[in-house]
């Protein structure tokens, strides 16, 4: 039984797939051209149906520098499947570049021959799942921190009990205070100097961190800003001290921040605030500002030290973390209360030694909490005194392998290059800054090539002597590799365009200015940048309207395509084909057109040759078929009553059939050549017999004589039938085009390890401009087809036969003198 239901067509299938809930797309080629994308995939991309037919990079420019295009190219080239879980991707949705997380798969789809024909792309947005899991991990970490705080509180209670016991002992030892005071004064003086040195180290460290650090005294007067503040605001340190930075606060955040700051200052307590601050680039950045009160050893309020961290990216996900932030705020309040208790305890133990230890602690905490890799090395013996986790991760070493050891024992692989640099910094006191240095680090037992931005910053004492070297580094390997890949891809694209001789151009719709590549300028004979009107002047007058018509269609469809003729000043004519894609601005207005141009003159000439061949072939076949039909009709009438015309009609039929067979044989030979099916049956034979057959053939024609010159008894290794076919073609051409040359001269000679066979006539000759094309398909000296018949295939077939034998073929002619066709065959005697 026949199924009456029609099969689904391609449009129906794609329409059905567009309703699949799973985000699905189909791509083709290394540039991941989008052939199909359902609604779910377009929603993930934040794009509409206009992306179909575009490469993924063109449709989603924000993917540049991300690994996805290389994954698509690898799947296409190698026919594999690549998938991932919780993979981050930066996507531009509604004008906002945000990070999303996906489970995805790129699967190569192959045809029956195993060739990749498409890439099936499926994706699931797991951003919410990923962020929820991360929130749970952070909540767990906060819970652990709270437990540690409780343990600290218990330890503080125990410390208070011990302090009470110490106080009792101090009461008993009061009589010794006089002696101790004198010793203490000396100790205090020494430790005050150490404290000053510690503060200097603090300032040096603060100037080499990305965190914005500032200090104000007990009156509220600002007296210190680090370099990060200057770089962020674009103001010098003096300008910040004199003008401050309140004028850079976003109007909506200014009053709220001032209230928080003034209230905290009045109560001499810590505070935390978020605000938007205008940077030197003219845009607002979200900053997290924290202020901590400072107290002197006697308990007097000394002012505030504050820090600011850029949290712009964190604010993008702040709404999702609001509940967790409320819990953290409560924890911060508890921390503040705990800090106040610790401050009260420190007040009771206010001694200069404590101030020194506090400064050292701040120094270490800043190193450990810094977002970059930091290592502090003692200058005198290059022993590592401080190192944070970021530095350990950068060099792939454990704390045990570095801290307390000489730096070049822990990082021996870098000693040869960087030991002299560090010694130079110690000697001169001048910092060394390295940008994208390439080095090999042995990370966890494996040699890895990395790129690092780093600085060797000298730390000096009050006398100016270098006491330590602070190494601040940042791993920029991913950035360098990504940039190199982009540069490689751009170079490959440029080479591909040059190899294909494709010109590229950009048309600005706002000012009609056109900028083209070198090849574009060569094709049109112009020098860009140039106005579109000037380019249109190069078009053939009959084609001048085509450009405006094509642009009118392109402004509706987004695609430009047309072919036109270019008329150069020297009168030469070229055919060109132009493609282009229209781009719009955010308001949907025409912005620019990016396109390509290619010279298709040769293609157009080939098309014309094929058209001429079809016309000639139709004419050539029609003539013998008409004659054969007429003869057969006459034979049909006289089959019952033969007349004297019967033998003549039969001869006429045979001649017509021979002509048709010859034409069909030429077409079959061309087909075999194109399909690579021409087989040679080589064997040794003497030329004498073949020459005699040719002489007899000419005698049968009755109009010409073949004069043979040279050695006809030469023996050659070749396909005798094919070589006979070439000679017969030469003879037929001479008889056709030189009918008045009654003698044809066939010459055979040995020359340069080959045998050369030439056929010369004394006919009208061939014009020099036609000689280069004689051995091409469909070419005929008489293009009109009026003087002689033929398909223009004989010499093309002859050329292929001689080339397959490893020989050469050619022609020499002079108008009014005659023409000589020749070919050579290897002499294998």
PDB file of C-alpha atoms in Angstrom, residues 197 349 408 432 465 473 484 563 669 718 792:
ATOM      1  CA  UNK A 197      61.214  51.689  59.080  1.00  0.00           C
ATOM      2  CA  UNK A 349      49.043  46.549  76.379  1.00  0.00           C
ATOM      3  CA  UNK A 408      67.450  30.511  43.611  1.00  0.00           C
ATOM      4  CA  UNK A 432      63.105  46.531  37.406  1.00  0.00           C
ATOM      5  CA  UNK A 465      70.297  51.078  51.836  1.00  0.00           C
ATOM      6  CA  UNK A 473      54.197  39.183  39.673  1.00  0.00           C
ATOM      7  CA  UNK A 484      49.022  35.278  19.504  1.00  0.00           C
ATOM      8  CA  UNK A 563      28.295  41.086 -11.415  1.00  0.00           C
ATOM      9  CA  UNK A 669      37.535  11.652 -26.100  1.00  0.00           C
ATOM     10  CA  UNK A 718      54.192   4.828 -27.976  1.00  0.00           C
ATOM     11  CA  UNK A 792      37.331  22.868 -31.964  1.00  0.00           C
TER      12      UNK A 792
END
